[in-house]
C-alpha cells in the first residue's frame, strides 16, 4: 500500500510528543496566556463540540457549539454589565465564528431584532422592534431591502418595496392623522408619482386634535363689491382659458403630500413606460427573451429567461432583475431540441444559495447547501468513482465527512481544503485492514494498522490458489532419507572427535 511506505521512517520524537499534547475530548477549564478561559470539548487542539468561552478583556461569555476553533452551530453570546451580571446579546445560530442563520439580537437601547443573519449582518426575513417603529420584511447587509412593512409609533405605516434602507419602488403610505393614503412609486425615500385618496375605513378622532376655528366675513357686502369690480375689469378670454385649463387637458394638480417636487413631461412619460406586472415575451437587443413579472422595469416575480448565446433557460423566481428564490436552470443538448436540467434549487442575488441539486456533465451530481455559487455547508456528491457525504467550504471537502470509494475502501474523519486532515480512519476492503491515526494534507502521518475482526475474505477468491503436485514422489523421498542419514553420520563423527581430544590443562 503506497501510504504505508511513509511509516518505515519513524517521525521525530518532538513531533510525536507534540501530537500527544494535543487536547482532544472533554477538558476542564483551560486558560490562555491573555487570561481567556474555555471549558468544554476539544479536537486536535481546537475547540470542537460544546463549550463555554470567557473573554477576560471584555468579560463577554459564549456558551454553545464550536467547530475547529470557531463558534459554529447554536449558541448564546452575553456581555457583562456594571453590576457584575450578564445580559444576553445574541441567541441563535453561528457559522465560522459569525452570526449566520436564525437568531435574536438585543440592542442596548431596548430594541431587538429577530430573524435571519448572514456573515454577521441582518440578511433575509426578519423583524426589528424599536420604540419609534416596527419593521417586518426582507433585509440585505443590515438594511431594509425587498418587500417590507413599517409601522410607526404615531400610527403611520408604509407597505411596499425597499432598497438599501430607503423606500424604492411601488408602495403605500397611510397617514393616521388625516386618513389619507398615498399609493404610487418611490425613489430613495421620496414619493415620485402616484395618487392620494381617503381611506374608506378611516374615521376622524373625536374630539379633534386641532378644532376648526369659526370663520366669518367682517363685511360681506364689501367683499362682494370687490369681487364684482375685479371680474368686470379682467380679461374674459383669460378667464375662459383658465376655466378650460381646469377641466379637460389640464395638468394634474400638485398633491400637498408631494408639494415642491417638479416633474418634467419627459420624466412622467418615462415613469409610465416602466414595465410593471405580468408581461408577454420581451426581447432584448442581444436576442435574449423574458416572459413573466416586472417591477420598476426589472424582472420581478415568476418568470422565464432564455439566453440566445448559450441557449440556457431559467424558470423561477426573480427579485429586482436577479434570480432570487426557487428556480430551475437548464442547458440545451447539442444536436437536439431538448434540454437537460443543470441546477434545481434556491437562488439569492443571482447566485446559487441555499438548498439545491447540481448535475454535472459526467453524470455526477451534488445535493446539498450552497453559498454564493459555491458548495458550502452539508451536502452529498455522487460520482462513479466515489460518494462523499459531509461538510463543504468554498467547493472543497472541509469539516467532518465520509468518502466511500468504488472499490469498497472507505475514509471517515475530518477534511481541510479537500484533503484528509486530522484524526481519521481508512478501511481497506481487499485486505480487511484499518488505519486509525493522524493525517496531514492527505498523507497518513502517525497511527496504527489493525485487522478488522469482522473481515471475511471474498468468495470466490480474487486469485485462486494453484494446485501443487510432486513429479516423482519416490525420488524426492529417497533424497530426503539420504539427507537425513548423512546428517546423523556427521553428528556421530563430531561426538567421536570430542571424546578423543585431550583435556584442557591450566598453566602453573
Tab-separated table of C-alpha atoms in Angstrom:
chain	number	residue	atom	x	y	z
A	1	UNK	CA	0.000	0.000	0.000
A	2	UNK	CA	1.560	3.348	-1.017
A	3	UNK	CA	0.894	5.262	2.184
A	4	UNK	CA	2.456	2.551	4.370
A	5	UNK	CA	5.870	3.440	2.957
A	6	UNK	CA	5.694	6.647	4.970
A	7	UNK	CA	5.576	4.585	8.189
A	8	UNK	CA	9.002	2.979	7.608
A	9	UNK	CA	10.795	6.106	8.805
A	10	UNK	CA	9.710	6.963	12.295
A	11	UNK	CA	8.714	10.624	12.823
A	12	UNK	CA	10.892	12.736	15.103
A	13	UNK	CA	10.336	12.314	18.808
A	14	UNK	CA	9.430	16.004	19.101
A	15	UNK	CA	6.621	15.535	16.574
A	16	UNK	CA	5.254	12.544	18.480
A	17	UNK	CA	5.375	14.455	21.753
A	18	UNK	CA	3.662	17.411	20.087
A	19	UNK	CA	0.829	15.203	18.856
A	20	UNK	CA	0.422	13.662	22.296
A	21	UNK	CA	-0.011	17.115	23.845
A	22	UNK	CA	-2.956	17.957	21.574
A	23	UNK	CA	-6.128	18.474	23.531
A	24	UNK	CA	-8.900	16.108	22.408
A	25	UNK	CA	-12.171	15.294	24.164
A	26	UNK	CA	-13.805	16.914	27.185
A	27	UNK	CA	-11.474	19.043	29.300
A	28	UNK	CA	-11.749	21.160	32.425
A	29	UNK	CA	-11.095	24.899	32.279
A	30	UNK	CA	-8.143	25.788	30.042
A	31	UNK	CA	-6.554	29.220	30.499
A	32	UNK	CA	-4.930	31.148	27.645
A	33	UNK	CA	-1.934	33.446	28.037
A	34	UNK	CA	-4.181	36.522	27.781
A	35	UNK	CA	-6.433	35.280	30.590
A	36	UNK	CA	-9.299	33.917	28.471
A	37	UNK	CA	-10.974	30.763	29.783
A	38	UNK	CA	-12.527	27.830	27.931
A	39	UNK	CA	-14.257	24.791	29.340
A	40	UNK	CA	-15.623	22.109	27.040
A	41	UNK	CA	-14.741	19.729	24.235
A	42	UNK	CA	-11.633	19.731	22.021
A	43	UNK	CA	-10.487	18.072	18.797
A	44	UNK	CA	-6.889	18.179	17.533
A	45	UNK	CA	-6.032	21.043	19.909
A	46	UNK	CA	-9.021	23.138	18.772
A	47	UNK	CA	-12.307	23.935	20.489
A	48	UNK	CA	-14.784	21.500	18.949
A	49	UNK	CA	-18.173	20.453	20.287
A	50	UNK	CA	-20.000	22.051	23.213
A	51	UNK	CA	-18.133	24.533	25.339
A	52	UNK	CA	-18.085	27.865	27.187
A	53	UNK	CA	-15.622	30.688	26.441
A	54	UNK	CA	-14.995	33.675	28.747
A	55	UNK	CA	-13.040	36.660	27.397
A	56	UNK	CA	-11.091	38.416	30.147
A	57	UNK	CA	-10.731	41.805	28.428
A	58	UNK	CA	-14.417	42.329	27.562
A	59	UNK	CA	-15.942	39.986	30.138
A	60	UNK	CA	-18.200	38.501	27.449
A	61	UNK	CA	-19.337	34.861	27.562
A	62	UNK	CA	-20.238	32.493	24.745
A	63	UNK	CA	-21.912	29.182	25.508
A	64	UNK	CA	-22.763	26.810	22.704
A	65	UNK	CA	-21.341	24.805	19.816
A	66	UNK	CA	-17.849	25.062	18.291
A	67	UNK	CA	-16.194	23.663	15.176
A	68	UNK	CA	-12.441	23.661	14.674
A	69	UNK	CA	-11.841	26.607	16.997
A	70	UNK	CA	-14.738	28.812	15.846
A	71	UNK	CA	-18.295	29.370	17.009
A	72	UNK	CA	-20.399	27.173	14.747
A	73	UNK	CA	-23.897	25.917	15.478
A	74	UNK	CA	-26.339	27.132	18.124
A	75	UNK	CA	-25.038	29.337	20.917
A	76	UNK	CA	-25.643	32.313	23.208
A	77	UNK	CA	-23.392	35.365	23.485
A	78	UNK	CA	-23.741	37.512	26.643
A	79	UNK	CA	-21.991	40.681	27.806
A	80	UNK	CA	-21.176	41.822	31.317
A	81	UNK	CA	-22.829	44.805	32.989
A	82	UNK	CA	-21.688	47.211	35.693
A	83	UNK	CA	-23.312	45.150	38.433
A	84	UNK	CA	-21.261	42.031	37.564
A	85	UNK	CA	-24.282	40.477	35.930
A	86	UNK	CA	-24.718	39.340	32.359
A	87	UNK	CA	-27.160	40.398	29.676
A	88	UNK	CA	-27.942	38.237	26.694
A	89	UNK	CA	-26.931	39.978	23.459
A	90	UNK	CA	-27.394	37.283	20.822
A	91	UNK	CA	-29.094	33.908	20.875
A	92	UNK	CA	-29.114	31.865	17.690
A	93	UNK	CA	-27.007	30.156	15.061
A	94	UNK	CA	-23.370	30.786	14.120
A	95	UNK	CA	-21.104	29.738	11.268
A	96	UNK	CA	-17.313	30.192	11.045
A	97	UNK	CA	-17.378	32.494	14.077
A	98	UNK	CA	-20.090	34.815	12.715
A	99	UNK	CA	-23.823	35.152	13.251
A	100	UNK	CA	-25.371	33.086	10.476
A	101	UNK	CA	-28.874	31.642	10.330
A	102	UNK	CA	-31.868	32.420	12.536
A	103	UNK	CA	-31.218	34.359	15.707
A	104	UNK	CA	-32.258	37.173	18.047
A	105	UNK	CA	-30.065	40.215	18.793
A	106	UNK	CA	-30.757	42.565	21.743
A	107	UNK	CA	-29.556	46.183	21.445
A	108	UNK	CA	-28.517	48.396	24.346
A	109	UNK	CA	-31.357	50.895	23.683
A	110	UNK	CA	-34.013	48.234	24.290
A	111	UNK	CA	-34.613	47.371	20.650
A	112	UNK	CA	-34.204	43.821	19.366
A	113	UNK	CA	-34.095	42.038	16.023
A	114	UNK	CA	-35.431	38.545	15.372
A	115	UNK	CA	-34.765	36.911	12.021
A	116	UNK	CA	-32.101	35.658	9.640
A	117	UNK	CA	-28.393	36.562	9.621
A	118	UNK	CA	-25.564	36.061	7.167
A	119	UNK	CA	-21.897	36.807	7.876
A	120	UNK	CA	-22.713	38.881	10.997
A	121	UNK	CA	-25.273	41.004	9.102
A	122	UNK	CA	-29.063	41.004	9.068
A	123	UNK	CA	-29.989	39.362	5.762
A	124	UNK	CA	-33.157	37.552	4.781
A	125	UNK	CA	-36.508	37.834	6.545
A	126	UNK	CA	-36.650	39.444	9.956
A	127	UNK	CA	-38.436	41.801	12.337
A	128	UNK	CA	-36.933	44.813	14.132
A	129	UNK	CA	-38.734	46.115	17.222
A	130	UNK	CA	-37.943	49.699	18.311
A	131	UNK	CA	-39.773	52.327	20.340
A	132	UNK	CA	-40.249	54.549	17.296
A	133	UNK	CA	-41.252	51.861	14.781
A	134	UNK	CA	-41.591	48.160	13.953
A	135	UNK	CA	-40.275	46.811	10.663
A	136	UNK	CA	-41.049	43.340	9.313
A	137	UNK	CA	-39.770	42.177	5.947
A	138	UNK	CA	-36.669	41.491	3.897
A	139	UNK	CA	-33.118	42.580	4.799
A	140	UNK	CA	-29.795	42.672	2.997
A	141	UNK	CA	-26.457	43.660	4.544
A	142	UNK	CA	-28.071	45.233	7.638
A	143	UNK	CA	-30.523	47.364	5.601
A	144	UNK	CA	-34.215	47.149	4.673
A	145	UNK	CA	-34.109	45.571	1.230
A	146	UNK	CA	-37.015	43.903	-0.543
A	147	UNK	CA	-40.673	43.770	0.465
A	148	UNK	CA	-41.438	45.044	3.961
A	149	UNK	CA	-43.891	46.776	6.282
A	150	UNK	CA	-43.022	49.589	8.694
A	151	UNK	CA	-45.444	50.688	11.417
A	152	UNK	CA	-44.525	53.977	13.106
A	153	UNK	CA	-45.332	54.862	16.714
A	154	UNK	CA	-47.728	57.646	15.610
A	155	UNK	CA	-49.847	55.126	13.665
A	156	UNK	CA	-48.495	55.926	10.207
A	157	UNK	CA	-47.449	52.903	8.146
A	158	UNK	CA	-45.711	52.020	4.895
A	159	UNK	CA	-46.064	48.781	2.958
A	160	UNK	CA	-44.069	48.148	-0.176
A	161	UNK	CA	-40.604	47.850	-1.654
A	162	UNK	CA	-37.280	48.903	-0.092
A	163	UNK	CA	-33.744	49.221	-1.485
A	164	UNK	CA	-30.681	49.965	0.683
A	165	UNK	CA	-32.809	51.099	3.614
A	166	UNK	CA	-34.956	53.547	1.603
A	167	UNK	CA	-38.451	53.283	0.138
A	168	UNK	CA	-37.916	52.396	-3.504
A	169	UNK	CA	-40.439	51.075	-5.972
A	170	UNK	CA	-44.156	50.677	-5.523
A	171	UNK	CA	-45.661	51.165	-2.073
A	172	UNK	CA	-48.464	52.551	0.062
A	173	UNK	CA	-48.134	55.114	2.835
A	174	UNK	CA	-51.002	55.634	5.306
A	175	UNK	CA	-51.284	58.837	7.358
A	176	UNK	CA	-53.124	58.028	10.577
A	177	UNK	CA	-53.949	61.688	11.424
A	178	UNK	CA	-55.649	62.558	8.123
A	179	UNK	CA	-56.718	59.121	6.912
A	180	UNK	CA	-55.036	59.793	3.548
A	181	UNK	CA	-53.299	57.022	1.627
A	182	UNK	CA	-50.567	57.643	-0.928
A	183	UNK	CA	-50.170	54.802	-3.417
A	184	UNK	CA	-47.509	55.018	-6.096
A	185	UNK	CA	-43.794	54.980	-6.809
A	186	UNK	CA	-40.948	55.989	-4.525
A	187	UNK	CA	-37.333	56.828	-5.253
A	188	UNK	CA	-34.769	56.933	-2.417
A	189	UNK	CA	-37.491	57.579	0.157
A	190	UNK	CA	-39.250	60.323	-1.855
A	191	UNK	CA	-42.687	59.817	-3.472
A	192	UNK	CA	-42.447	60.443	-7.213
A	193	UNK	CA	-45.648	59.504	-8.988
A	194	UNK	CA	-48.905	58.237	-7.506
A	195	UNK	CA	-52.363	59.038	-6.179
A	196	UNK	CA	-53.724	60.222	-2.833
A	197	UNK	CA	-57.128	59.133	-1.597
A	198	UNK	CA	-59.018	58.873	1.678
A	199	UNK	CA	-59.080	55.502	3.358
A	200	UNK	CA	-62.755	54.416	3.268
A	201	UNK	CA	-62.382	52.827	6.712
A	202	UNK	CA	-60.887	55.963	8.260
A	203	UNK	CA	-62.874	57.855	10.877
A	204	UNK	CA	-61.697	61.171	12.306
A	205	UNK	CA	-60.804	61.177	16.017
A	206	UNK	CA	-63.228	62.767	18.399
A	207	UNK	CA	-62.564	65.273	19.825
A	208	UNK	CA	-60.407	66.641	17.011
A	209	UNK	CA	-56.758	67.218	17.739
A	210	UNK	CA	-56.994	70.714	16.233
A	211	UNK	CA	-60.614	72.037	16.296
A	212	UNK	CA	-61.778	74.107	13.334
A	213	UNK	CA	-61.929	77.869	14.157
A	214	UNK	CA	-65.149	79.772	13.453
A	215	UNK	CA	-64.706	81.846	10.283
A	216	UNK	CA	-66.989	84.821	9.418
A	217	UNK	CA	-66.863	87.656	6.906
A	218	UNK	CA	-66.403	91.026	8.545
A	219	UNK	CA	-68.313	92.830	5.765
A	220	UNK	CA	-69.987	90.518	3.240
A	221	UNK	CA	-71.341	93.382	1.085
A	222	UNK	CA	-67.885	94.956	0.664
A	223	UNK	CA	-66.316	91.642	-0.303
A	224	UNK	CA	-68.975	91.068	-2.952
A	225	UNK	CA	-68.450	94.542	-4.448
A	226	UNK	CA	-64.658	93.997	-4.664
A	227	UNK	CA	-65.161	90.657	-6.390
A	228	UNK	CA	-67.514	92.186	-8.981
A	229	UNK	CA	-65.102	95.015	-9.750
A	230	UNK	CA	-62.216	92.614	-10.305
A	231	UNK	CA	-64.323	90.382	-12.547
A	232	UNK	CA	-65.559	93.232	-14.723
A	233	UNK	CA	-62.073	94.641	-15.334
A	234	UNK	CA	-60.322	91.283	-16.002
A	235	UNK	CA	-59.817	89.882	-19.480
A	236	UNK	CA	-62.688	87.457	-20.035
A	237	UNK	CA	-60.659	85.489	-22.569
A	238	UNK	CA	-58.008	84.759	-19.958
A	239	UNK	CA	-60.768	83.685	-17.589
A	240	UNK	CA	-62.158	81.384	-20.206
A	241	UNK	CA	-58.752	79.832	-20.808
A	242	UNK	CA	-58.389	79.345	-17.084
A	243	UNK	CA	-61.712	77.549	-16.889
A	244	UNK	CA	-60.772	75.257	-19.768
A	245	UNK	CA	-57.444	74.553	-18.146
A	246	UNK	CA	-59.180	73.224	-15.061
A	247	UNK	CA	-61.271	70.686	-16.993
A	248	UNK	CA	-60.032	68.707	-19.982
A	249	UNK	CA	-56.380	68.547	-20.880
A	250	UNK	CA	-55.262	70.282	-17.691
A	251	UNK	CA	-52.099	69.216	-15.861
A	252	UNK	CA	-52.801	67.285	-12.661
A	253	UNK	CA	-52.812	69.436	-9.577
A	254	UNK	CA	-49.818	69.104	-7.325
A	255	UNK	CA	-50.737	66.967	-4.315
A	256	UNK	CA	-49.944	68.520	-0.936
A	257	UNK	CA	-48.113	65.324	0.052
A	258	UNK	CA	-45.508	65.797	-2.694
A	259	UNK	CA	-45.562	69.551	-2.855
A	260	UNK	CA	-42.370	71.049	-4.186
A	261	UNK	CA	-41.493	68.051	-6.433
A	262	UNK	CA	-41.492	69.179	-10.044
A	263	UNK	CA	-41.798	66.529	-12.733
A	264	UNK	CA	-40.978	67.248	-16.343
A	265	UNK	CA	-43.227	65.794	-19.015
A	266	UNK	CA	-40.426	63.558	-20.309
A	267	UNK	CA	-39.868	62.217	-16.791
A	268	UNK	CA	-43.560	61.423	-16.359
A	269	UNK	CA	-43.616	59.662	-19.723
A	270	UNK	CA	-40.534	57.689	-18.711
A	271	UNK	CA	-42.214	56.563	-15.496
A	272	UNK	CA	-45.265	55.464	-17.437
A	273	UNK	CA	-43.101	53.318	-19.732
A	274	UNK	CA	-41.617	51.352	-16.835
A	275	UNK	CA	-42.635	47.705	-17.122
A	276	UNK	CA	-44.687	46.562	-14.141
A	277	UNK	CA	-46.785	43.458	-13.668
A	278	UNK	CA	-47.114	40.401	-15.883
A	279	UNK	CA	-45.920	40.895	-19.467
A	280	UNK	CA	-45.711	38.743	-22.573
A	281	UNK	CA	-42.325	37.870	-24.067
A	282	UNK	CA	-39.871	40.801	-24.068
A	283	UNK	CA	-36.925	40.523	-26.488
A	284	UNK	CA	-33.629	42.266	-25.695
A	285	UNK	CA	-31.301	43.749	-28.301
A	286	UNK	CA	-28.917	40.789	-27.909
A	287	UNK	CA	-31.714	38.310	-28.634
A	288	UNK	CA	-32.436	37.204	-25.035
A	289	UNK	CA	-36.104	36.624	-24.209
A	290	UNK	CA	-38.025	37.006	-20.958
A	291	UNK	CA	-41.629	36.185	-20.113
A	292	UNK	CA	-43.034	36.936	-16.687
A	293	UNK	CA	-43.438	39.570	-13.974
A	294	UNK	CA	-41.837	43.023	-13.798
A	295	UNK	CA	-41.437	45.764	-11.216
A	296	UNK	CA	-39.960	49.184	-11.996
A	297	UNK	CA	-38.606	47.932	-15.328
A	298	UNK	CA	-36.839	44.988	-13.657
A	299	UNK	CA	-37.649	41.290	-13.764
A	300	UNK	CA	-39.550	40.623	-10.541
A	301	UNK	CA	-41.767	37.711	-9.573
A	302	UNK	CA	-42.202	34.482	-11.544
A	303	UNK	CA	-40.621	34.436	-14.989
A	304	UNK	CA	-38.663	32.539	-17.635
A	305	UNK	CA	-35.430	33.786	-19.222
A	306	UNK	CA	-33.887	32.359	-22.424
A	307	UNK	CA	-30.317	33.341	-23.315
A	308	UNK	CA	-29.725	33.349	-27.076
A	309	UNK	CA	-25.937	32.968	-26.941
A	310	UNK	CA	-25.862	29.830	-24.766
A	311	UNK	CA	-29.436	28.613	-25.272
A	312	UNK	CA	-29.788	28.182	-21.494
A	313	UNK	CA	-33.183	28.594	-19.810
A	314	UNK	CA	-34.035	29.730	-16.275
A	315	UNK	CA	-37.560	29.352	-14.959
A	316	UNK	CA	-38.384	30.506	-11.451
A	317	UNK	CA	-38.427	33.473	-9.093
A	318	UNK	CA	-36.808	36.886	-9.664
A	319	UNK	CA	-36.206	39.926	-7.479
A	320	UNK	CA	-35.232	43.302	-8.898
A	321	UNK	CA	-33.673	41.852	-12.043
A	322	UNK	CA	-31.804	38.928	-10.471
A	323	UNK	CA	-32.600	35.275	-9.886
A	324	UNK	CA	-33.798	35.118	-6.302
A	325	UNK	CA	-35.928	32.395	-4.739
A	326	UNK	CA	-36.640	28.935	-6.148
A	327	UNK	CA	-35.805	28.182	-9.774
A	328	UNK	CA	-34.502	25.733	-12.361
A	329	UNK	CA	-31.568	26.341	-14.728
A	330	UNK	CA	-31.344	24.106	-17.814
A	331	UNK	CA	-28.961	23.895	-20.783
A	332	UNK	CA	-29.635	22.605	-24.318
A	333	UNK	CA	-28.390	19.241	-25.590
A	334	UNK	CA	-26.202	19.731	-28.647
A	335	UNK	CA	-27.740	18.495	-31.883
A	336	UNK	CA	-31.242	18.179	-30.401
A	337	UNK	CA	-34.120	20.383	-29.336
A	338	UNK	CA	-34.193	19.008	-25.795
A	339	UNK	CA	-32.854	20.406	-22.528
A	340	UNK	CA	-31.137	18.857	-19.532
A	341	UNK	CA	-31.554	20.181	-16.014
A	342	UNK	CA	-28.341	21.731	-14.649
A	343	UNK	CA	-29.400	23.199	-11.292
A	344	UNK	CA	-32.611	22.859	-9.327
A	345	UNK	CA	-32.956	24.761	-6.073
A	346	UNK	CA	-32.679	28.106	-4.322
A	347	UNK	CA	-31.058	31.328	-5.553
A	348	UNK	CA	-30.182	34.650	-3.997
A	349	UNK	CA	-28.918	37.806	-5.676
A	350	UNK	CA	-28.372	35.912	-8.948
A	351	UNK	CA	-26.278	33.124	-7.390
A	352	UNK	CA	-26.928	29.590	-6.190
A	353	UNK	CA	-27.634	29.999	-2.499
A	354	UNK	CA	-29.430	27.621	-0.144
A	355	UNK	CA	-30.578	24.051	-0.802
A	356	UNK	CA	-30.134	22.767	-4.343
A	357	UNK	CA	-29.110	19.954	-6.695
A	358	UNK	CA	-26.454	20.410	-9.390
A	359	UNK	CA	-25.969	17.927	-12.245
A	360	UNK	CA	-22.519	17.614	-13.828
A	361	UNK	CA	-21.820	16.674	-17.443
A	362	UNK	CA	-20.002	13.446	-16.448
A	363	UNK	CA	-23.124	12.061	-14.751
A	364	UNK	CA	-22.167	13.062	-11.209
A	365	UNK	CA	-24.461	15.261	-9.134
A	366	UNK	CA	-24.314	17.192	-5.865
A	367	UNK	CA	-27.230	17.583	-3.452
A	368	UNK	CA	-26.873	19.932	-0.515
A	369	UNK	CA	-26.208	23.505	0.574
A	370	UNK	CA	-24.771	26.377	-1.498
A	371	UNK	CA	-23.347	29.770	-0.623
A	372	UNK	CA	-22.743	32.388	-3.339
A	373	UNK	CA	-22.407	29.859	-6.191
A	374	UNK	CA	-20.124	27.539	-4.186
A	375	UNK	CA	-20.802	24.290	-2.349
A	376	UNK	CA	-20.702	25.247	1.319
A	377	UNK	CA	-22.398	23.575	4.256
A	378	UNK	CA	-23.606	19.978	4.290
A	379	UNK	CA	-24.009	18.007	1.083
A	380	UNK	CA	-23.543	14.733	-0.802
A	381	UNK	CA	-21.574	14.278	-4.025
A	382	UNK	CA	-22.405	11.175	-6.085
A	383	UNK	CA	-19.703	10.167	-8.585
A	384	UNK	CA	-18.909	6.962	-10.488
A	385	UNK	CA	-15.675	6.556	-8.524
A	386	UNK	CA	-16.827	7.572	-5.045
A	387	UNK	CA	-19.554	9.024	-2.840
A	388	UNK	CA	-18.765	11.825	-0.386
A	389	UNK	CA	-21.150	12.892	2.363
A	390	UNK	CA	-20.222	15.606	4.814
A	391	UNK	CA	-19.278	19.265	5.145
A	392	UNK	CA	-18.071	21.642	2.421
A	393	UNK	CA	-16.458	25.062	2.259
A	394	UNK	CA	-15.827	27.026	-0.953
A	395	UNK	CA	-16.353	23.999	-3.229
A	396	UNK	CA	-13.965	21.747	-1.245
A	397	UNK	CA	-14.369	18.996	1.347
A	398	UNK	CA	-13.937	20.810	4.642
A	399	UNK	CA	-15.035	19.552	8.038
A	400	UNK	CA	-16.293	16.111	9.025
A	401	UNK	CA	-17.084	13.788	6.148
A	402	UNK	CA	-17.171	10.220	4.859
A	403	UNK	CA	-15.903	9.052	1.465
A	404	UNK	CA	-16.824	5.626	0.086
A	405	UNK	CA	-14.747	4.552	-2.934
A	406	UNK	CA	-15.973	2.281	-5.711
A	407	UNK	CA	-13.537	-0.491	-4.711
A	408	UNK	CA	-15.051	-0.615	-1.219
A	409	UNK	CA	-12.363	1.380	0.568
A	410	UNK	CA	-13.702	3.989	2.970
A	411	UNK	CA	-12.434	7.055	4.889
A	412	UNK	CA	-14.220	8.656	7.822
A	413	UNK	CA	-12.855	11.745	9.534
A	414	UNK	CA	-12.027	15.447	9.157
A	415	UNK	CA	-11.055	17.225	5.920
A	416	UNK	CA	-9.383	20.530	5.160
A	417	UNK	CA	-9.287	22.229	1.751
A	418	UNK	CA	-10.225	18.989	0.004
A	419	UNK	CA	-7.595	16.816	1.749
A	420	UNK	CA	-7.763	14.365	4.649
A	421	UNK	CA	-6.533	16.335	7.616
A	422	UNK	CA	-6.788	15.442	11.284
A	423	UNK	CA	-7.685	12.257	13.111
A	424	UNK	CA	-9.415	9.791	10.768
A	425	UNK	CA	-9.901	6.152	9.840
A	426	UNK	CA	-9.248	4.475	6.481
A	427	UNK	CA	-10.569	0.978	5.776
A	428	UNK	CA	-9.126	-1.314	3.045
A	429	UNK	CA	-11.819	-3.611	1.712
A	430	UNK	CA	-9.412	-6.021	-0.066
A	431	UNK	CA	-7.237	-6.814	2.943
A	432	UNK	CA	-9.652	-6.030	5.775
A	433	UNK	CA	-7.073	-3.730	7.382
A	434	UNK	CA	-7.937	-0.495	9.205
A	435	UNK	CA	-5.638	2.527	9.540
A	436	UNK	CA	-6.524	4.677	12.553
A	437	UNK	CA	-4.442	7.787	13.068
A	438	UNK	CA	-3.445	11.330	12.081
A	439	UNK	CA	-3.476	12.713	8.521
A	440	UNK	CA	-1.806	15.855	7.212
A	441	UNK	CA	-2.760	17.189	3.766
A	442	UNK	CA	-3.957	13.775	2.592
A	443	UNK	CA	-0.927	11.801	3.875
A	444	UNK	CA	-1.044	9.336	6.781
A	445	UNK	CA	1.477	10.536	9.371
A	446	UNK	CA	1.118	8.657	12.650
A	447	UNK	CA	-1.267	5.853	13.535
A	448	UNK	CA	-1.887	2.143	13.880
A	449	UNK	CA	-2.906	-0.550	11.395
A	450	UNK	CA	-5.113	-3.329	12.699
A	451	UNK	CA	-7.085	-6.258	11.305
A	452	UNK	CA	-10.828	-5.910	11.153
A	453	UNK	CA	-12.219	-8.781	13.290
A	454	UNK	CA	-15.359	-8.890	11.158
A	455	UNK	CA	-13.439	-9.176	7.885
A	456	UNK	CA	-14.074	-12.239	5.715
A	457	UNK	CA	-12.124	-12.828	2.504
A	458	UNK	CA	-14.225	-12.704	-0.647
A	459	UNK	CA	-15.574	-15.932	-2.088
A	460	UNK	CA	-14.789	-16.978	-4.712
A	461	UNK	CA	-11.302	-15.602	-4.130
A	462	UNK	CA	-9.946	-12.969	-6.469
A	463	UNK	CA	-6.777	-15.039	-7.104
A	464	UNK	CA	-7.231	-18.849	-6.895
A	465	UNK	CA	-4.564	-20.862	-5.056
A	466	UNK	CA	-2.758	-23.041	-7.691
A	467	UNK	CA	-2.705	-26.834	-7.298
A	468	UNK	CA	0.822	-28.154	-6.430
A	469	UNK	CA	1.886	-31.839	-7.079
A	470	UNK	CA	5.245	-33.733	-6.914
A	471	UNK	CA	6.501	-35.034	-10.275
A	472	UNK	CA	8.400	-38.088	-8.732
A	473	UNK	CA	7.397	-38.955	-5.196
A	474	UNK	CA	9.914	-41.862	-4.737
A	475	UNK	CA	12.915	-39.802	-5.848
A	476	UNK	CA	12.013	-36.989	-3.512
A	477	UNK	CA	11.587	-39.481	-0.635
A	478	UNK	CA	14.991	-41.137	-1.306
A	479	UNK	CA	16.716	-37.758	-1.371
A	480	UNK	CA	15.124	-36.805	1.917
A	481	UNK	CA	16.229	-40.129	3.580
A	482	UNK	CA	19.766	-39.758	2.262
A	483	UNK	CA	19.982	-36.202	3.533
A	484	UNK	CA	18.697	-37.252	6.933
A	485	UNK	CA	21.134	-40.245	7.115
A	486	UNK	CA	24.095	-38.053	6.172
A	487	UNK	CA	23.256	-35.577	8.902
A	488	UNK	CA	23.183	-38.382	11.518
A	489	UNK	CA	26.614	-39.743	10.435
A	490	UNK	CA	28.163	-36.296	10.650
A	491	UNK	CA	26.773	-35.908	14.155
A	492	UNK	CA	28.373	-39.198	15.291
A	493	UNK	CA	31.785	-38.172	13.912
A	494	UNK	CA	31.656	-34.861	15.802
A	495	UNK	CA	30.873	-36.707	19.076
A	496	UNK	CA	33.778	-39.197	18.475
A	497	UNK	CA	36.285	-36.409	17.857
A	498	UNK	CA	35.199	-34.663	21.009
A	499	UNK	CA	35.770	-37.787	23.193
A	500	UNK	CA	39.305	-38.452	21.755
A	501	UNK	CA	40.624	-34.914	22.290
A	502	UNK	CA	42.955	-34.394	25.446
A	503	UNK	CA	41.549	-32.471	28.408
A	504	UNK	CA	42.430	-28.809	28.917
A	505	UNK	CA	45.278	-28.113	31.435
A	506	UNK	CA	45.923	-24.962	33.457
A	507	UNK	CA	49.310	-23.277	33.316
A	508	UNK	CA	51.267	-23.242	36.589
